[in-house]
Amino acid sequence: MTERDIKLSVPVIMLRVYLVMLAIMNRTPLIDKLIIGAYIEARSCKRFAKLAPHLETSLAKFYISLLRSESRHYHIKII
């Protein structure tokens, strides 16, 4: 991120989404939480897989590593 002069910040909208999700998750049974979590991880996998082929090599490798990581999380929550 430093190489690309990208500063990390959490947009206010993302914070609001997180707080709403947190409120929902506090009232949700465990099985539902796992299914929702797996769905989120699977969507991340899909996005990373779509982006990686269009990026420069070093960034593509990073996205592929994220894809693999998210894939493991997705399978853990489903199994």
CSV table of C-alpha atoms in Angstrom, one decimal:
chain,number,residue,atom,x,y,z
A,1,MET,CA,0.0,0.0,0.0
A,2,THR,CA,2.9,2.3,0.7
A,3,GLU,CA,4.4,1.6,-2.7
A,4,ARG,CA,1.2,2.7,-4.3
A,5,ASP,CA,0.7,5.7,-2.0
A,6,ILE,CA,-2.7,4.4,-0.8
A,7,LYS,CA,-3.9,5.4,2.6
A,8,LEU,CA,-6.2,3.1,4.4
A,9,SER,CA,-9.4,4.5,5.9
A,10,VAL,CA,-12.8,3.2,6.8
A,11,PRO,CA,-15.5,5.1,5.0
A,12,VAL,CA,-18.4,6.1,7.2
A,13,ILE,CA,-20.8,4.0,5.2
A,14,MET,CA,-18.8,0.9,5.8
A,15,LEU,CA,-18.8,1.6,9.6
A,16,ARG,CA,-22.5,1.9,9.5
A,17,VAL,CA,-22.9,-1.3,7.6
A,18,TYR,CA,-20.6,-3.0,10.1
A,19,LEU,CA,-22.7,-1.7,13.1
A,20,VAL,CA,-25.9,-2.9,11.5
A,21,MET,CA,-24.4,-6.3,10.8
A,22,LEU,CA,-23.2,-6.5,14.3
A,23,ALA,CA,-26.7,-5.7,15.7
A,24,ILE,CA,-28.2,-8.4,13.4
A,25,MET,CA,-25.6,-11.0,14.4
A,26,ASN,CA,-26.2,-10.4,18.1
A,27,ARG,CA,-29.8,-11.6,17.7
A,28,THR,CA,-29.1,-14.4,15.2
A,29,PRO,CA,-28.6,-18.1,16.0
A,30,LEU,CA,-25.1,-19.6,15.4
A,31,ILE,CA,-26.1,-21.6,12.3
A,32,ASP,CA,-27.4,-18.5,10.6
A,33,LYS,CA,-24.2,-16.6,11.5
A,34,LEU,CA,-22.1,-19.3,9.9
A,35,ILE,CA,-24.2,-19.3,6.7
A,36,ILE,CA,-24.1,-15.5,6.5
A,37,GLY,CA,-20.3,-15.6,7.1
A,38,ALA,CA,-19.8,-18.2,4.5
A,39,TYR,CA,-21.8,-16.2,1.9
A,40,ILE,CA,-19.7,-13.1,2.6
A,41,GLU,CA,-16.5,-15.1,2.2
A,42,ALA,CA,-17.7,-16.7,-1.0
A,43,ARG,CA,-18.6,-13.3,-2.5
A,44,SER,CA,-15.1,-12.1,-1.6
A,45,CYS,CA,-13.6,-15.1,-3.5
A,46,LYS,CA,-15.7,-14.2,-6.5
A,47,ARG,CA,-14.5,-10.6,-6.5
A,48,PHE,CA,-10.9,-11.5,-6.0
A,49,ALA,CA,-11.0,-14.1,-8.8
A,50,LYS,CA,-12.6,-11.5,-11.2
A,51,LEU,CA,-10.0,-8.8,-10.4
A,52,ALA,CA,-6.8,-10.7,-10.3
A,53,PRO,CA,-6.4,-11.4,-14.1
A,54,HIS,CA,-6.7,-7.6,-14.8
A,55,LEU,CA,-3.9,-6.5,-12.3
A,56,GLU,CA,-0.2,-6.2,-12.6
A,57,THR,CA,1.7,-9.3,-11.5
A,58,SER,CA,2.6,-8.3,-7.9
A,59,LEU,CA,-0.9,-7.1,-7.1
A,60,ALA,CA,-2.5,-10.1,-8.9
A,61,LYS,CA,-0.4,-12.4,-6.7
A,62,PHE,CA,-1.7,-10.6,-3.6
A,63,TYR,CA,-5.3,-10.9,-4.7
A,64,ILE,CA,-4.8,-14.6,-5.5
A,65,SER,CA,-3.4,-15.1,-2.0
A,66,LEU,CA,-6.5,-13.3,-0.6
A,67,LEU,CA,-8.7,-15.5,-2.8
A,68,ARG,CA,-7.1,-18.6,-1.3
A,69,SER,CA,-7.5,-17.3,2.2
A,70,GLU,CA,-11.1,-16.4,1.8
A,71,SER,CA,-11.8,-19.8,0.2
A,72,ARG,CA,-10.5,-21.6,3.3
A,73,HIS,CA,-12.7,-19.4,5.5
A,74,TYR,CA,-15.8,-20.1,3.3
A,75,HIS,CA,-15.2,-23.9,3.5
A,76,ILE,CA,-14.6,-23.8,7.2
A,77,LYS,CA,-17.9,-22.1,7.9
A,78,ILE,CA,-19.9,-24.5,5.6
A,79,ILE,CA,-18.4,-27.8,6.7
